Short mmCIF file of C-alpha atoms in Angstrom, two decimals:
data_model
loop_
_atom_site.label_atom_id
_atom_site.label_comp_id
_atom_site.label_asym_id
_atom_site.label_seq_id
_atom_site.Cartn_x
_atom_site.Cartn_y
_atom_site.Cartn_z
CA MET A 21 -2.66 -9.28 -20.28
CA THR A 22 0.03 -6.24 -21.53
CA PHE A 23 -2.51 -4.03 -22.32
CA GLU A 24 -3.77 -4.78 -18.58
CA ILE A 25 -0.61 -4.14 -17.01
CA LEU A 26 0.43 -1.77 -19.32
CA SER A 27 -3.32 0.29 -18.80
CA GLY A 28 -2.74 0.05 -14.98
CA LEU A 29 1.17 1.10 -15.21
CA THR A 30 0.04 4.52 -16.96
CA GLY A 31 -2.20 5.34 -13.99
CA PHE A 32 -1.19 7.07 -11.07
CA PHE A 33 -1.29 3.80 -8.44
CA ALA A 34 -0.34 0.22 -9.60
CA ASP A 35 -3.66 -0.95 -11.34
CA PHE A 36 -1.70 -3.95 -12.97
CA ARG A 37 -1.96 -6.43 -9.78
CA GLY A 38 -5.61 -7.05 -10.23
CA PRO A 39 -5.28 -8.51 -13.11
CA VAL A 40 -1.98 -10.18 -13.14
CA LEU A 41 -3.21 -11.80 -9.67
CA ILE A 42 -6.56 -12.82 -11.51
CA LEU A 43 -4.01 -14.31 -14.38
CA ALA A 44 -2.56 -16.68 -11.59
CA LEU A 45 -5.32 -17.31 -10.33
CA ALA A 46 -7.16 -19.06 -13.36
CA ALA A 47 -3.39 -20.18 -14.18
CA LEU A 48 -3.58 -22.26 -10.52
CA VAL A 49 -7.47 -23.64 -11.26
CA ALA A 50 -7.42 -23.80 -14.76
CA ARG A 51 -6.36 -27.95 -14.11
CA PRO A 52 -7.88 -30.02 -12.38
CA SER A 53 -4.42 -31.84 -11.25
CA LEU A 54 -1.38 -30.26 -10.39
CA ARG A 55 1.48 -30.74 -12.85
CA PHE A 56 4.75 -29.36 -13.98
CA SER A 57 3.54 -27.12 -16.36
CA SER A 58 0.53 -25.79 -13.92
CA ILE A 59 3.72 -24.98 -11.20
CA ALA A 60 5.62 -23.73 -14.11
CA THR A 61 2.79 -21.41 -15.06
CA VAL A 62 2.35 -20.42 -11.05
CA THR A 63 5.75 -19.71 -10.85
CA SER A 64 6.01 -18.19 -14.03
CA VAL A 65 3.10 -15.76 -12.75
CA ALA A 66 4.82 -15.00 -9.40
CA VAL A 67 8.31 -13.55 -10.82
CA VAL A 68 6.53 -11.44 -12.99
CA ILE A 69 4.40 -9.89 -9.90
CA LEU A 70 7.27 -9.46 -8.26
CA LEU A 71 8.93 -7.93 -10.82
CA LEU A 72 6.50 -5.69 -12.10
CA ALA A 73 5.85 -4.56 -8.20
CA THR A 74 10.04 -3.91 -7.46
CA PHE A 75 10.28 -2.13 -11.02
CA TRP A 76 6.92 0.27 -10.13
CA SER A 77 8.47 0.73 -6.37
CA ALA A 78 11.60 2.05 -7.88
CA ILE A 79 10.11 4.19 -10.40
CA LYS A 80 6.42 5.41 -8.39
CA ILE A 81 7.81 8.55 -6.74
CA ASP A 82 9.52 10.05 -10.31
CA TYR A 83 6.99 8.59 -12.11
CA ARG A 84 4.11 10.02 -10.21
CA ARG A 85 5.93 13.60 -10.01
CA PHE A 86 5.69 13.25 -14.06
CA ALA A 87 2.30 12.07 -14.60
CA ASN A 88 0.98 14.39 -11.63
CA ALA A 89 2.93 17.53 -13.64
CA GLY A 90 4.62 18.82 -10.50
CA THR A 91 1.05 19.42 -8.91
CA GLY A 92 1.78 17.46 -5.98
CA GLY A 93 -2.09 15.81 -6.56
CA GLN A 94 -3.41 12.33 -7.01
CA VAL A 95 -4.26 13.14 -10.91
CA VAL A 96 -2.50 12.26 -14.15
CA ALA A 97 -1.53 15.22 -16.13
CA GLN A 98 0.14 13.78 -18.54
CA SER A 99 -0.89 12.50 -21.79
CA LEU A 100 -0.65 8.36 -22.51
CA GLU A 101 1.99 8.79 -24.88
CA ASP A 102 4.10 10.75 -22.76
CA ARG A 103 3.56 8.52 -19.49
CA LEU A 104 4.29 5.57 -22.16
CA GLY A 105 7.78 7.15 -22.78
CA PHE A 106 8.61 7.81 -19.04
CA ILE A 107 7.93 3.86 -18.54
CA TYR A 108 9.87 3.13 -21.48
CA ASP A 109 12.79 5.06 -20.42
CA ALA A 110 12.85 3.77 -16.54
CA ALA A 111 12.46 0.97 -18.23
CA LEU A 112 15.31 0.72 -19.98
CA ASP A 113 17.70 2.85 -17.23
CA PHE A 114 16.52 -0.11 -15.11
CA ASP A 115 19.37 -1.87 -13.33
CA ALA A 116 20.81 -4.47 -10.83
CA LYS A 117 20.95 -1.35 -8.55
CA LYS A 118 17.67 0.26 -8.97
CA PHE A 119 15.83 -3.43 -8.94
CA ALA A 120 17.91 -3.68 -5.48
CA THR A 121 16.36 -0.50 -4.39
CA GLY A 122 13.05 -1.62 -5.97
CA PHE A 123 13.11 -4.39 -3.78
CA ASN A 124 13.94 -2.72 -0.81
CA ILE A 125 11.62 -0.28 -0.96
CA LEU A 126 9.02 -3.08 -1.77
CA LEU A 127 9.90 -4.58 1.16
CA ALA A 128 9.87 -2.41 3.65
CA ARG A 129 6.06 -1.56 2.66
CA TYR A 130 5.17 -4.90 3.58
CA SER A 131 6.94 -4.55 6.60
CA TYR A 132 4.55 -2.64 8.23
CA ILE A 133 2.46 -5.67 8.98
CA ASP A 134 4.70 -6.63 11.76
CA PHE A 135 3.79 -3.69 13.70
CA LEU A 136 0.37 -4.68 13.14
CA GLY A 137 1.64 -8.50 14.60
CA ALA A 138 2.96 -6.68 17.46
CA THR A 139 0.51 -5.35 18.59
CA MET A 140 -1.85 -8.06 18.24
CA ALA A 141 0.37 -10.04 20.19
CA TYR A 142 0.86 -7.39 22.82
CA VAL A 143 -3.19 -7.07 23.02
CA PRO A 144 -4.31 -8.50 25.42
CA ARG A 145 -1.43 -10.62 26.48
CA ILE A 146 0.30 -7.68 27.90
CA VAL A 147 -2.45 -4.77 27.78
CA PRO A 148 -6.21 -5.78 28.58
CA HIS A 149 -8.80 -5.28 25.79
CA GLU A 150 -10.56 -1.65 26.00
CA ASP A 151 -13.80 -3.68 25.27
CA GLY A 152 -15.11 -0.72 23.08
CA ARG A 153 -13.94 2.63 25.96
CA LEU A 154 -11.48 4.10 23.66
CA SER A 155 -13.53 4.56 21.04
CA GLY A 156 -16.92 5.23 22.74
CA GLY A 157 -14.78 8.10 25.20
CA ALA A 158 -13.87 9.25 21.78
CA ILE A 159 -17.80 9.63 19.92
CA GLU A 160 -18.89 10.42 23.45
CA ASN A 161 -16.40 13.42 23.57
CA MET A 162 -17.34 14.44 19.87
CA ILE A 163 -20.75 14.80 20.15
CA MET A 164 -20.52 17.02 24.14
CA PRO A 165 -21.03 20.53 23.18
CA ARG A 166 -18.62 22.38 25.41
CA LEU A 167 -21.04 25.11 26.26
CA LEU A 168 -23.44 22.52 27.61
CA PHE A 169 -20.18 20.83 28.88
CA PRO A 170 -17.78 23.29 30.28
CA ASN A 171 -15.97 20.62 32.36
CA LYS A 172 -15.26 18.65 29.61
CA PRO A 173 -11.58 17.43 29.07
CA HIS A 174 -9.78 18.51 26.30
CA CYS A 175 -8.57 15.51 23.34
CA ARG A 176 -4.88 15.87 24.18
CA THR A 177 -6.18 15.57 28.24
CA ILE A 178 -7.67 12.28 27.26
CA LEU A 179 -5.25 11.02 25.06
CA MET A 180 -2.80 11.43 27.74
CA SER A 181 -4.96 9.68 30.27
CA GLN A 182 -5.50 6.72 28.03
CA ALA A 183 -1.83 6.47 27.29
CA GLY A 184 -1.06 6.84 31.44
CA ILE A 185 0.72 9.55 30.94
CA GLN A 186 0.51 12.40 33.81
CA GLY A 187 0.59 15.76 33.20
#
């Protein structure tokens, strides 16, 4: 597991999540009955996941900038040794302030689900479903050549009319 976590942390993305979640599921289903040791194991794995996710959230911007050598691309341009050194140094410098920052970033990342929930509550209770008209109109507009359909509305006009905006 240590190898999988380190290997996941040294990539460009947080690839350590999968192996840790598999470990948690395996620990949960390995015992036929619910025992204190099973609960303790799953709780320990959950704490490790939370700590790793918080750590990753705190360092990922600086780490990615380092890993891609400032190119801005989603590539790893540094050696494994250098990346491990960066993570090691970041772990040594990881204090309560950085933990709080990483935890807040992690919470903010998962709070976008609130927007989805608000949308799902808004449609159809307040605004009715489009029944595919929005997607169909977009596809129709895309495949209609302006040469054959000179009065075809522009995308901006379509979006404004769909939003109920006059202008």
